Coordinates of C-alpha atoms and ligand atoms in Angstrom, one line a residue:
Chain O
M1 CA 1.5 51.0 -42.7
P2 CA 3.4 49.0 -40.6
D3 CA 3.6 45.2 -42.0
P4 CA 0.2 43.3 -41.4
I5 CA 0.2 41.0 -38.2
I6 CA -1.7 38.2 -40.2
I7 CA -1.2 37.1 -44.0
T8 CA -2.4 34.7 -46.1
R9 CA -1.5 33.9 -49.7
K10 CA -3.7 31.5 -52.0
L11 CA -4.8 29.9 -48.6
R12 CA -6.5 26.8 -49.5
R13 CA -8.0 24.0 -47.2
E14 CA -9.7 21.0 -48.5
F15 CA -11.3 18.2 -46.4
I16 CA -11.6 14.6 -47.9
R17 CA -13.9 12.5 -45.9
D18 CA -14.9 9.3 -47.3
Q19 CA -15.9 9.7 -50.9
F20 CA -16.8 14.1 -50.5
H21 CA -14.1 16.3 -51.0
V22 CA -15.0 19.7 -49.8
I23 CA -13.1 22.7 -50.3
A24 CA -13.2 25.0 -47.3
L25 CA -11.2 27.5 -48.0
E26 CA -10.0 28.6 -51.5
D27 CA -7.5 31.3 -52.4
V28 CA -7.9 33.3 -49.7
D29 CA -5.8 36.4 -49.3
L30 CA -6.2 38.2 -46.2
E31 CA -4.3 40.8 -44.4
V32 CA -4.6 42.0 -41.0
Q33 CA -3.0 44.9 -39.6
P34 CA -2.1 45.3 -35.7
A35 CA -4.5 46.3 -33.6
E36 CA -7.2 45.8 -35.8
F37 CA -10.4 44.5 -35.2
V38 CA -11.9 42.6 -38.4
A39 CA -15.2 40.9 -37.8
L40 CA -15.5 37.9 -40.5
M41 CA -18.8 37.2 -41.5
G42 CA -20.7 34.6 -44.0
P43 CA -23.0 31.9 -44.1
S44 CA -22.8 29.0 -42.1
G45 CA -20.3 26.6 -43.9
S46 CA -18.5 29.2 -45.9
G47 CA -15.2 28.4 -44.1
K48 CA -15.1 31.1 -41.5
S49 CA -13.8 28.5 -38.4
T50 CA -11.6 26.9 -40.8
L51 CA -9.9 30.3 -41.6
L52 CA -9.6 30.9 -38.2
H53 CA -8.3 27.6 -37.0
L54 CA -5.4 27.9 -39.6
I55 CA -4.6 31.5 -38.3
A56 CA -4.6 30.0 -34.6
A57 CA -1.9 26.9 -36.2
M58 CA -4.6 24.7 -35.0
D59 CA -4.8 23.0 -38.5
R60 CA -2.4 23.3 -41.4
P61 CA -3.3 24.7 -45.2
T62 CA -3.6 22.4 -48.2
S63 CA -1.6 25.0 -49.9
G64 CA -1.0 28.5 -50.2
E65 CA 1.0 30.7 -47.1
I66 CA -0.1 32.0 -44.0
K67 CA 2.0 34.3 -41.8
A68 CA 1.2 35.6 -38.1
L69 CA 3.5 37.6 -36.7
G70 CA 6.1 37.4 -39.1
T71 CA 6.3 33.5 -38.5
D72 CA 5.6 31.0 -41.2
L73 CA 3.3 28.6 -39.8
R74 CA 3.9 25.7 -42.0
A75 CA 7.8 25.8 -40.9
L76 CA 6.9 25.3 -37.2
S77 CA 6.8 21.7 -35.7
D78 CA 4.0 20.6 -33.6
R79 CA 5.8 21.3 -30.3
Q80 CA 7.1 24.8 -31.5
I81 CA 3.4 25.6 -32.6
A82 CA 1.9 24.7 -29.7
R83 CA 4.4 27.1 -27.8
W84 CA 3.8 30.0 -30.1
R85 CA 0.0 29.4 -29.8
N86 CA 0.3 29.7 -26.2
Q87 CA 2.5 32.7 -26.3
H88 CA 0.7 34.5 -29.1
I89 CA -2.9 33.8 -29.7
G90 CA -5.9 33.7 -27.4
F91 CA -8.6 31.6 -28.6
V92 CA -12.4 32.2 -27.6
F93 CA -15.3 29.6 -28.4
Q94 CA -18.5 29.6 -29.1
S95 CA -19.3 26.8 -26.4
F96 CA -16.8 28.8 -24.0
N97 CA -15.0 25.1 -23.6
L98 CA -13.8 25.9 -19.6
I99 CA -12.5 22.6 -17.8
P100 CA -15.5 21.9 -15.9
V101 CA -13.4 20.7 -12.7
L102 CA -11.3 23.6 -12.3
T103 CA -12.5 26.9 -10.8
A104 CA -12.4 30.6 -12.7
L105 CA -9.2 31.3 -11.4
E106 CA -7.4 27.9 -12.1
N107 CA -9.0 27.7 -15.7
V108 CA -7.3 31.2 -16.3
E109 CA -4.3 30.4 -14.6
L110 CA -4.2 26.9 -16.9
P111 CA -2.3 28.6 -20.1
L112 CA 0.3 30.3 -17.5
R113 CA 1.4 26.9 -16.2
L114 CA 3.3 26.4 -19.5
T115 CA 5.3 29.4 -18.6
K116 CA 8.3 30.2 -16.4
L117 CA 5.9 32.3 -13.9
S118 CA 6.1 31.4 -10.0
R119 CA 2.9 30.0 -8.6
K120 CA 2.2 33.5 -7.0
D121 CA 2.7 35.3 -9.9
R122 CA 0.5 32.9 -12.1
L123 CA -2.2 33.4 -9.6
E124 CA -1.7 37.5 -9.7
H125 CA -2.0 37.5 -13.4
A126 CA -4.9 35.3 -13.5
R127 CA -6.6 37.2 -10.8
T128 CA -5.8 40.4 -13.0
A129 CA -7.3 39.3 -15.7
L130 CA -10.7 37.8 -14.1
E131 CA -11.0 41.4 -13.0
L132 CA -10.6 42.9 -16.2
V133 CA -13.6 41.0 -17.3
G134 CA -15.2 42.0 -14.2
L135 CA -15.5 38.2 -12.3
G136 CA -13.0 39.7 -9.7
D137 CA -15.9 38.3 -7.2
R138 CA -16.2 34.9 -8.7
V139 CA -12.7 33.5 -9.0
H140 CA -13.8 30.4 -7.0
H141 CA -16.4 29.5 -8.7
L142 CA -16.7 26.3 -10.9
P143 CA -17.8 26.6 -14.4
R144 CA -21.5 25.2 -13.6
Q145 CA -22.0 27.7 -11.1
L146 CA -21.5 30.5 -13.6
S147 CA -24.0 31.6 -16.2
G148 CA -23.2 31.1 -19.8
G149 CA -22.3 35.2 -20.3
Q150 CA -19.9 34.8 -17.1
E151 CA -18.7 31.6 -18.4
Q152 CA -17.5 33.5 -21.6
R153 CA -16.1 36.0 -19.8
V154 CA -13.9 33.6 -17.9
A155 CA -12.8 32.3 -21.0
I156 CA -12.0 35.5 -22.3
A157 CA -9.9 36.2 -19.3
R158 CA -8.3 32.8 -20.1
A159 CA -7.5 34.0 -23.5
I160 CA -6.1 37.1 -22.9
V161 CA -4.2 36.0 -19.6
T162 CA -0.6 35.5 -21.6
D163 CA -1.0 38.9 -23.0
P164 CA -1.5 37.2 -26.4
D165 CA -0.6 39.7 -29.5
I166 CA -4.0 38.1 -31.3
I167 CA -7.4 37.4 -30.1
L168 CA -9.6 34.9 -32.3
A169 CA -13.1 34.4 -31.5
D170 CA -15.2 32.0 -33.2
E171 CA -18.8 33.3 -32.9
P172 CA -18.3 33.9 -28.8
T173 CA -22.0 35.0 -28.8
G174 CA -23.3 32.6 -30.4
N175 CA -24.4 30.7 -26.9
L176 CA -25.5 33.9 -25.3
D177 CA -28.5 36.2 -24.5
A178 CA -28.5 39.6 -25.9
G179 CA -27.2 41.3 -22.8
S180 CA -24.5 38.7 -22.3
A181 CA -23.4 39.3 -25.8
L182 CA -23.4 43.0 -25.3
E183 CA -20.9 42.4 -22.9
V184 CA -18.6 40.0 -24.3
L185 CA -18.5 42.3 -27.7
T186 CA -18.1 45.5 -25.6
L187 CA -14.9 43.8 -23.8
L188 CA -13.7 42.7 -27.0
S189 CA -13.6 46.2 -28.4
R190 CA -12.2 47.3 -25.0
L191 CA -9.2 44.7 -25.5
N192 CA -8.6 46.1 -28.9
K193 CA -9.2 49.9 -28.0
E194 CA -7.1 50.2 -24.5
F195 CA -4.5 47.2 -25.0
S196 CA -4.1 47.4 -28.9
K197 CA -4.8 43.7 -29.2
T198 CA -5.4 42.1 -32.8
V199 CA -8.9 40.9 -32.8
V200 CA -10.6 38.8 -35.5
L201 CA -14.5 37.9 -34.6
V202 CA -16.3 35.2 -36.6
T203 CA -19.8 35.9 -36.2
H204 CA -23.0 36.1 -38.4
D205 CA -24.9 38.7 -36.2
P206 CA -24.4 42.4 -38.2
H207 CA -24.9 43.8 -34.9
A208 CA -21.9 41.9 -33.6
A209 CA -19.8 43.3 -36.8
Q210 CA -20.5 46.8 -35.7
F211 CA -18.2 46.6 -32.9
A212 CA -15.1 45.9 -35.2
S213 CA -13.4 48.2 -37.6
H214 CA -13.3 46.3 -40.5
T215 CA -15.5 43.6 -41.9
R216 CA -14.7 40.7 -44.1
H217 CA -17.1 38.1 -45.9
L218 CA -16.6 34.5 -46.9
E219 CA -18.6 32.7 -49.1
K220 CA -18.3 29.0 -50.3
G221 CA -14.8 29.3 -49.2
Q222 CA -13.7 32.7 -50.8
L223 CA -12.8 35.6 -49.4
L224 CA -15.1 38.7 -50.9
P225 CA -13.4 41.9 -51.9
N226 CA -12.5 44.4 -49.6
S227 CA -14.5 46.7 -51.3
V228 CA -17.8 45.0 -51.0
A229 CA -20.4 46.6 -48.8
V230 CA -21.9 45.3 -45.7
Chain Z
M1 CA 5.1 22.7 -16.0
A2 CA 2.5 20.5 -16.4
L3 CA -1.2 20.1 -15.6
P4 CA -2.1 20.6 -12.0
L5 CA -2.7 17.1 -10.2
G6 CA -5.9 18.5 -8.9
Y7 CA -7.0 18.5 -12.0
N8 CA -6.7 14.7 -12.5
L9 CA -7.6 14.4 -8.5
R10 CA -11.1 15.7 -9.3
N11 CA -11.6 13.9 -12.7
L12 CA -11.4 11.0 -10.7
A13 CA -13.7 12.0 -7.6
V14 CA -16.3 13.4 -10.7
R15 CA -16.5 9.7 -11.7
K16 CA -16.5 8.3 -8.5
T17 CA -18.4 5.2 -9.2
T18 CA -16.0 4.0 -11.8
T19 CA -13.0 5.0 -9.7
I20 CA -13.8 3.7 -6.6
M21 CA -15.0 0.0 -8.8
T22 CA -11.4 0.3 -10.8
A23 CA -9.8 0.8 -7.3
L24 CA -11.0 -1.9 -5.5
G25 CA -10.1 -4.4 -8.7
I26 CA -6.5 -3.0 -8.0
A27 CA -7.0 -3.0 -4.2
L28 CA -7.7 -6.8 -4.3
T29 CA -4.5 -7.6 -6.7
V30 CA -2.3 -5.5 -4.2
A31 CA -3.8 -7.3 -1.1
V32 CA -3.0 -11.1 -2.8
L33 CA 0.6 -9.6 -3.5
L34 CA 1.0 -8.3 -0.2
A35 CA -0.5 -11.4 1.8
V36 CA 2.3 -13.4 0.3
L37 CA 4.8 -11.3 0.8
A38 CA 4.1 -11.0 4.5
L39 CA 4.0 -14.3 5.0
V40 CA 7.4 -14.6 3.3
E41 CA 8.7 -11.5 5.4
G42 CA 7.3 -13.3 8.2
L43 CA 9.1 -16.5 7.8
R44 CA 12.2 -14.5 6.7
T45 CA 12.2 -12.6 10.4
A46 CA 11.3 -15.9 12.1
L47 CA 14.5 -17.4 10.4
R48 CA 17.0 -14.7 11.3
V49 CA 16.4 -14.4 15.0
S50 CA 16.5 -18.2 15.3
G51 CA 20.3 -18.4 14.7
H52 CA 23.2 -16.6 16.8
P53 CA 25.4 -15.1 14.6
L54 CA 28.4 -16.7 16.5
Q55 CA 26.9 -20.2 16.8
I56 CA 28.0 -23.1 14.4
L57 CA 25.7 -26.1 13.7
V58 CA 27.7 -29.5 13.5
T59 CA 26.0 -32.2 11.7
R60 CA 27.6 -35.3 9.9
K61 CA 28.8 -34.4 6.4
A62 CA 26.2 -34.7 3.4
S63 CA 23.4 -34.3 6.0
S64 CA 20.9 -31.8 4.8
S65 CA 19.3 -31.2 8.2
E66 CA 19.9 -32.4 11.9
L67 CA 17.0 -34.6 11.4
V68 CA 19.1 -36.9 9.1
S69 CA 22.1 -36.1 10.9
V70 CA 23.8 -38.6 13.3
M71 CA 26.4 -37.6 15.6
A72 CA 28.2 -40.3 18.1
R73 CA 29.1 -39.0 21.4
A74 CA 32.4 -40.2 21.6
N75 CA 32.8 -37.3 18.4
F76 CA 31.4 -34.6 20.2
E77 CA 34.0 -35.4 23.0
Q78 CA 36.4 -34.6 20.5
I79 CA 34.4 -31.5 18.7
K80 CA 34.1 -30.1 22.3
V81 CA 37.7 -29.2 22.9
K82 CA 38.4 -27.7 19.7
P83 CA 40.0 -24.0 20.5
G84 CA 37.9 -21.4 19.7
I85 CA 35.1 -22.4 21.8
A86 CA 33.4 -19.8 24.0
R87 CA 33.2 -20.5 27.8
S88 CA 29.7 -20.2 29.6
A89 CA 29.9 -18.3 33.3
S90 CA 30.6 -21.8 35.1
G91 CA 33.5 -22.1 32.6
E92 CA 32.4 -25.0 30.8
P93 CA 32.7 -24.8 26.6
M94 CA 29.3 -23.8 24.9
A95 CA 28.8 -27.1 23.2
S96 CA 25.8 -29.0 23.2
L97 CA 25.1 -32.3 22.0
E98 CA 21.6 -32.9 20.7
M99 CA 19.0 -35.4 19.2
V100 CA 16.4 -34.5 16.9
T101 CA 13.6 -36.5 15.7
L102 CA 9.8 -36.0 14.8
L103 CA 6.7 -36.3 16.5
N104 CA 3.5 -36.6 14.8
L105 CA 0.6 -34.2 16.7
E106 CA -3.0 -34.3 15.6
G107 CA -3.6 -30.3 15.4
V108 CA -6.8 -28.1 15.4
D109 CA -6.3 -27.4 11.5
S110 CA -4.5 -30.7 10.6
P111 CA -6.6 -33.7 11.8
G112 CA -4.6 -36.0 10.2
G113 CA -1.5 -34.9 12.0
M114 CA 1.5 -32.9 11.7
N115 CA 4.9 -33.5 12.1
V116 CA 6.5 -31.3 15.1
T117 CA 10.4 -31.0 15.9
L118 CA 11.2 -33.2 19.0
R119 CA 14.6 -31.9 20.7
G120 CA 16.7 -33.8 23.4
I121 CA 18.7 -31.2 25.1
S122 CA 21.4 -30.5 27.9
P123 CA 21.1 -27.7 30.2
A124 CA 24.1 -26.3 28.1
G125 CA 21.8 -26.3 25.3
R126 CA 19.4 -24.1 26.8
E127 CA 21.9 -21.9 27.8
M128 CA 22.7 -21.2 24.0
R129 CA 19.3 -20.2 23.1
D130 CA 19.0 -16.5 23.3
R131 CA 15.7 -15.0 24.7
L132 CA 14.7 -18.5 25.6
Q133 CA 11.9 -17.9 28.2
L134 CA 9.7 -20.3 30.3
E135 CA 6.1 -18.7 29.8
R136 CA 4.3 -20.8 32.0
G137 CA 4.7 -24.0 34.2
R138 CA 8.8 -25.7 34.7
W139 CA 11.5 -27.2 32.9
Y140 CA 11.5 -30.7 32.7
A141 CA 13.5 -33.0 35.1
P142 CA 16.8 -34.5 34.3
G143 CA 16.0 -38.3 33.8
R144 CA 12.2 -38.1 33.9
R145 CA 9.3 -38.4 30.8
E146 CA 8.7 -34.9 30.7
I147 CA 8.5 -32.1 28.0
V148 CA 8.1 -28.4 27.7
V149 CA 6.8 -27.2 24.7
G150 CA 6.9 -24.1 22.3
K151 CA 4.2 -21.6 22.5
S152 CA 3.0 -22.0 18.9
V153 CA 2.7 -25.6 19.5
A154 CA 0.8 -25.2 22.5
L155 CA -1.7 -23.0 20.6
R156 CA -2.0 -25.4 17.7
Y157 CA -2.3 -28.8 19.3
P158 CA -4.7 -29.3 22.0
A159 CA -3.1 -32.2 23.7
A160 CA 0.0 -30.1 24.1
K161 CA -1.0 -28.2 27.2
I162 CA 0.1 -28.2 30.3
G163 CA -0.7 -31.3 32.1
G164 CA -1.5 -33.3 29.1
K165 CA 0.5 -36.1 28.0
L166 CA 1.9 -36.9 24.5
Q167 CA 2.8 -40.8 23.7
F168 CA 6.1 -41.7 22.0
G169 CA 9.3 -43.5 22.4
K170 CA 8.3 -46.3 25.1
G171 CA 5.9 -44.3 26.7
D172 CA 3.8 -41.3 27.8
W173 CA 5.4 -38.0 28.5
E174 CA 4.0 -35.1 30.5
V175 CA 3.9 -31.4 29.5
V176 CA 5.5 -29.5 32.3
G177 CA 5.9 -25.9 30.8
I178 CA 5.6 -23.9 27.7
M179 CA 8.4 -21.8 26.3
S180 CA 9.1 -19.2 23.8
A181 CA 12.0 -17.5 22.2
G182 CA 11.1 -14.1 20.5
A183 CA 10.0 -15.2 17.3
S184 CA 12.2 -18.1 16.5
A185 CA 12.0 -21.7 15.4
V186 CA 11.9 -22.8 19.1
N187 CA 8.3 -21.8 19.4
S188 CA 7.8 -24.7 17.3
E189 CA 9.5 -27.1 18.9
I190 CA 9.2 -29.7 21.5
W191 CA 11.6 -30.1 24.1
G192 CA 12.8 -32.8 27.0
D193 CA 16.1 -34.2 28.7
L194 CA 18.7 -35.2 26.3
F195 CA 19.3 -38.7 28.1
Q196 CA 16.0 -39.4 28.6
V197 CA 14.5 -38.6 25.1
A198 CA 17.9 -40.5 23.6
S199 CA 17.7 -43.9 25.5
D200 CA 13.7 -43.8 24.6
H201 CA 14.4 -44.0 21.1
N202 CA 17.8 -46.3 21.9
R203 CA 19.9 -43.6 20.4
A204 CA 22.0 -42.9 23.9
E205 CA 25.3 -43.3 21.8
F206 CA 24.3 -41.9 18.5
L207 CA 22.3 -38.3 18.4
S208 CA 22.2 -35.9 16.0
S209 CA 24.0 -32.8 16.0
V210 CA 26.2 -30.5 17.9
L211 CA 25.8 -26.8 18.4
L212 CA 28.6 -24.6 19.2
R213 CA 29.3 -21.4 20.4
A214 CA 33.0 -19.5 19.1
A215 CA 34.4 -17.1 21.5
D216 CA 34.7 -14.6 18.9
P217 CA 34.1 -13.8 15.1
V218 CA 37.7 -15.0 14.1
A219 CA 37.6 -18.1 16.2
F220 CA 33.8 -18.3 14.6
S221 CA 35.7 -18.9 11.3
A222 CA 38.6 -21.0 12.1
L223 CA 36.2 -23.4 13.9
I224 CA 34.3 -23.8 11.1
N225 CA 37.6 -24.5 8.9
D226 CA 38.8 -27.0 11.5
L227 CA 35.6 -28.8 12.0
D228 CA 35.0 -28.9 8.1
A229 CA 38.9 -29.9 7.7
D230 CA 38.7 -32.8 10.3
Q231 CA 38.7 -36.2 8.4
R232 CA 38.5 -38.4 11.5
L233 CA 35.2 -36.6 12.6
N234 CA 33.8 -36.3 9.0
V235 CA 31.2 -33.5 9.9
S236 CA 30.4 -30.1 8.2
A237 CA 30.0 -27.2 10.1
I238 CA 27.4 -24.3 9.1
P239 CA 26.9 -21.2 10.6
E240 CA 23.6 -21.5 12.3
T241 CA 22.1 -18.3 11.0
R242 CA 22.9 -19.9 7.4
Y243 CA 21.2 -23.5 8.5
Y244 CA 17.9 -21.5 9.2
E245 CA 18.2 -19.3 6.1
K246 CA 18.4 -22.5 3.9
Q247 CA 14.5 -23.2 5.1
M248 CA 13.6 -20.2 3.5
I249 CA 13.0 -22.7 0.5
A250 CA 9.9 -23.9 2.8
A251 CA 8.3 -20.4 1.8
A252 CA 8.8 -21.0 -2.1
P253 CA 5.5 -22.8 -3.2
V254 CA 3.6 -20.4 -1.6
Q255 CA 5.5 -17.4 -2.9
F256 CA 5.2 -18.8 -6.1
M257 CA 1.8 -19.8 -6.3
G258 CA 0.9 -16.3 -4.5
T259 CA 2.8 -14.5 -7.0
F260 CA 1.5 -16.2 -10.0
V261 CA -2.2 -15.7 -8.6
A262 CA -1.4 -11.8 -8.1
L263 CA 0.2 -11.5 -11.6
I264 CA -2.4 -12.7 -13.2
M265 CA -4.7 -10.7 -11.1
A266 CA -2.7 -7.8 -12.2
V267 CA -3.1 -8.4 -15.7
G268 CA -6.7 -8.2 -15.1
S269 CA -6.2 -5.2 -13.1
C270 CA -4.5 -3.4 -16.0
F271 CA -7.1 -3.7 -18.5
A272 CA -9.5 -2.5 -16.2
A273 CA -7.6 0.5 -15.4
M274 CA -7.0 0.7 -19.3
N275 CA -11.0 0.4 -20.0
T276 CA -11.3 3.2 -17.6
M277 CA -9.2 5.5 -18.8
Y278 CA -10.3 5.1 -22.3
A279 CA -13.8 6.0 -21.3
A280 CA -12.2 9.0 -19.7
V281 CA -10.5 10.0 -22.8
A282 CA -13.6 9.7 -24.7
R283 CA -15.5 11.9 -22.6
R284 CA -13.0 14.5 -22.5
A285 CA -12.0 14.5 -26.0
R286 CA -13.3 18.5 -26.0
E287 CA -11.3 19.1 -23.2
I288 CA -8.5 17.5 -24.9
G289 CA -8.6 19.6 -27.6
T290 CA -9.3 22.7 -25.7
L291 CA -5.9 22.0 -23.7
R292 CA -4.0 21.6 -27.2
V293 CA -5.2 25.0 -28.2
L294 CA -4.0 26.5 -25.0
G295 CA -0.8 25.2 -25.6
F296 CA -0.5 22.2 -24.0
S297 CA 1.6 19.8 -26.1
R298 CA 0.9 16.3 -26.8
A299 CA 3.2 15.0 -24.4
G300 CA 1.8 17.0 -21.7
I301 CA -1.7 15.5 -22.4
L302 CA -0.1 11.9 -22.5
F303 CA 1.4 12.6 -19.2
S304 CA -1.8 13.7 -17.7
F305 CA -3.7 11.0 -18.2
V306 CA -1.0 8.7 -17.4
V307 CA -0.6 10.5 -14.1
E308 CA -4.4 10.0 -13.4
S309 CA -4.3 6.3 -14.2
V310 CA -1.3 6.4 -11.6
L311 CA -3.1 7.9 -9.1
L312 CA -6.1 6.0 -9.6
S313 CA -4.4 2.9 -9.2
M314 CA -2.4 4.3 -6.2
I315 CA -5.6 4.5 -4.5
G316 CA -6.3 1.0 -5.4
G317 CA -3.0 0.1 -3.6
L318 CA -3.7 2.1 -0.5
I319 CA -7.1 0.1 -0.4
G320 CA -5.1 -2.9 -0.7
C321 CA -2.8 -2.2 2.0
L322 CA -5.6 -1.4 4.2
L323 CA -7.4 -4.8 3.6
V324 CA -4.0 -6.8 4.4
L325 CA -3.2 -4.6 7.4
P326 CA -5.6 -7.0 9.9
L327 CA -3.0 -10.1 8.9
N328 CA 0.0 -8.5 10.4
N329 CA 1.0 -11.0 13.1
I330 CA -1.4 -13.3 12.6
T331 CA 0.1 -16.9 13.1
T332 CA 0.6 -19.6 10.3
G333 CA 2.7 -22.2 10.1
V334 CA 4.8 -23.6 7.0
G335 CA 6.0 -27.5 6.7
S336 CA 9.8 -27.2 6.4
F337 CA 11.5 -29.3 3.6
V338 CA 14.4 -29.3 5.5
T339 CA 13.5 -30.5 8.9
F340 CA 10.2 -32.0 7.4
S341 CA 8.5 -30.2 10.6
E342 CA 6.1 -27.6 11.1
F343 CA 7.3 -23.9 11.4
S344 CA 5.3 -21.3 12.9
F345 CA 5.7 -17.5 12.6
N346 CA 3.5 -14.6 12.2
F347 CA 2.9 -12.5 8.8
R348 CA 4.8 -9.4 8.8
V349 CA 3.0 -6.3 7.2
T350 CA 6.0 -3.8 7.5
P351 CA 5.8 -0.3 6.0
Q352 CA 7.9 -1.4 3.2
L353 CA 5.9 -3.9 2.3
M354 CA 3.3 -1.5 1.9
L355 CA 5.1 0.8 0.2
S356 CA 6.0 -1.9 -2.4
G357 CA 2.3 -2.6 -2.8
V358 CA 1.5 1.1 -3.5
L359 CA 4.3 0.9 -6.2
F360 CA 2.7 -2.2 -7.6
G361 CA -0.5 -0.4 -7.9
A362 CA 1.1 2.6 -9.4
L363 CA 2.8 0.1 -12.1
M364 CA -0.8 -1.6 -13.1
G365 CA -2.2 2.1 -13.5
A366 CA 1.1 3.1 -15.7
L367 CA 0.6 0.3 -17.9
G368 CA -3.0 0.5 -18.2
G369 CA -3.3 3.9 -18.6
F370 CA -0.4 4.4 -21.2
F371 CA -2.2 3.5 -24.3
P372 CA -5.5 5.5 -23.3
A373 CA -3.3 8.4 -22.8
R374 CA -1.2 8.1 -25.9
S375 CA -4.6 7.9 -27.9
A376 CA -5.5 11.1 -26.2
A377 CA -2.3 12.6 -27.1
R378 CA -2.7 11.7 -30.6
K379 CA -5.7 13.1 -31.1
E380 CA -6.0 16.1 -33.7
I381 CA -6.9 19.1 -32.2
L382 CA -10.0 19.9 -34.6
N383 CA -11.5 16.4 -34.5
A384 CA -11.2 16.3 -30.7
L385 CA -13.1 19.8 -30.5
R386 CA -15.5 18.6 -32.9
E387 CA -16.4 15.0 -30.4
I388 CA -19.8 15.8 -28.5
Ligands
ADP401 N1 -12.5 18.7 -39.9 C1 -13.8 18.6 -41.2 N2 -13.8 17.3 -41.8 C2 -14.5 17.5 -43.0 N3 -14.9 18.5 -43.4 C3 -15.0 19.7 -42.7 C4 -14.1 19.9 -41.6 N4 -14.0 21.0 -41.3 C5 -14.9 22.0 -42.0 N5 -15.4 21.2 -42.6 C6 -16.0 21.6 -43.8 O1 -15.7 22.8 -44.6 C7 -16.7 23.9 -44.6 C8 -16.7 24.8 -43.8 O2 -16.5 24.9 -42.8 P1 -16.5 25.6 -41.3 O3 -15.4 26.7 -41.5 O4 -16.7 25.4 -40.2 O5 -17.7 26.8 -42.1 P2 -18.0 28.0 -41.1 O6 -17.5 28.1 -39.6 O7 -18.5 29.2 -41.7 O8 -19.5 27.4 -40.8 C9 -18.2 22.9 -44.1 O9 -18.5 22.7 -45.5 C10 -17.5 21.8 -43.3 O10 -18.5 21.1 -43.4
MG402 MG1 -17.9 27.9 -37.6

């Protein structure tokens, strides 16, 4: 078995706000293998997003270890993390988070502006990514000229345009109708199967979880053992 | 590489009302500053062209201007035989004895009267003024109470029209012509025959100054040294160009007041830009979080928001330039503290001036935009993503 692409050990994240002390994650030991498609399930407030944010190095743990692609994320500076995330992580939000003033193509090109690619190459890559998500004919549309499903596909194109190793999606179908949700899930599954991307999908929809190769459950900040059935 | 400029420009376009309001405030500030600079620039140009590079103005020692200088006719005879003086076509030395005094004229915009320079001048002196032109009428005849007025004088004082009469000295003087000489000080003067003007003021033997033209640059310096060192003459000799440059001091009060007002307005404009940019940062919090997730650094975010603020205020700077453009070539006047007379010149809105206006605007934007941009850069990703 190859080395896990994501490993956490006794990962803990507490939030202290005013008088409240919330333990969002408690002693989470998680391993994800390369090219795995993991569905992360659990009730609202169980710490799913928090875990995803820690893997993406958008947040730092209170204690415990976290390694992704062999890198100890706690050791990196803010600047290094930004670079690392740009190269290795594709993040998909529930609310799409496209830049409203930029066209689909410009949105997808955005992460590539941090690379050394020429403008021509950047646009070519962005176009390819949009074609992959089936929006080759919508490149010059602004986000508000697209449907929710199309917006989320643009967001996925943006997440994969840098050819990252890991795709993290936080309830990507939460704001979509059933049809669009199916398209998005199929797309993530394709990225996993055809391009061997490691995918971690947060969802509380059991149907969505069926697209994954493994499912893990969080409850009150604790990761339930692997053996627990769906 | 940074965020695209189009991203900032389109964000400015999206919130056009605030953009326009903020830009207009900056435009007014830039316009005030540019108006002052255009005035100073116009004066500088007029003064620069008023002097000939080879000419020397000789006044009595310690006289700050021609007006307070007294030059005896006997001294002139000694001065004009000094070596190094250029010769005219007719072989005469290019040396002009002149008398300068002030006339008080009632003007269109100065009912209390303004001081205007009256110059008694010989034919040699006229020859030494480059670009001197008779615009209308004729030159004064020797030995008669006739005068020719500069074109700015003709414009500003109703009495100074051809056929009009001005009263000074021992009686009425008839205006017989209107003259001009490029943008120089001549336009603001009144000229008459040297002997007639001097005898009317009982100053036939004691005039004001001597203007000399040196044969070449070497003779020019030598002449100045020679005259300055001559104990019997007791005169000071300075380059004519320098004499006019000293009069830039006339613009100092306007320059000071204008710059002061523009600076105060600039502080206001900075705060306006700051306010606008803080609002933009607040409205785009989630966008900022998203950009950070995509890999943009804090520095990249800071830079992008500063750029946006600079673009905003450069638009203001451009509008400011357009606002002052109509001032270009409008004639105005300042009272000169050196000659105590009025001096007319045109506002000059040059391309360099407009460039500095746009840069001034950009500076306001950079200063005003810095703190909002820093607050954008300091946001934690998760907090930014959670907002609205
Ligand atoms: N930035 C934060 N500040 C304070 N509390 C937070 C913050 N982020 C998450 N939490 C808390 O941590 C817990 C887990 O949240 P989250 O990971 O978003 O859950 P989920 O995504 O599973 O719904 C919740 O109780 C939530 O209120
Ligand atoms: Mg969540």
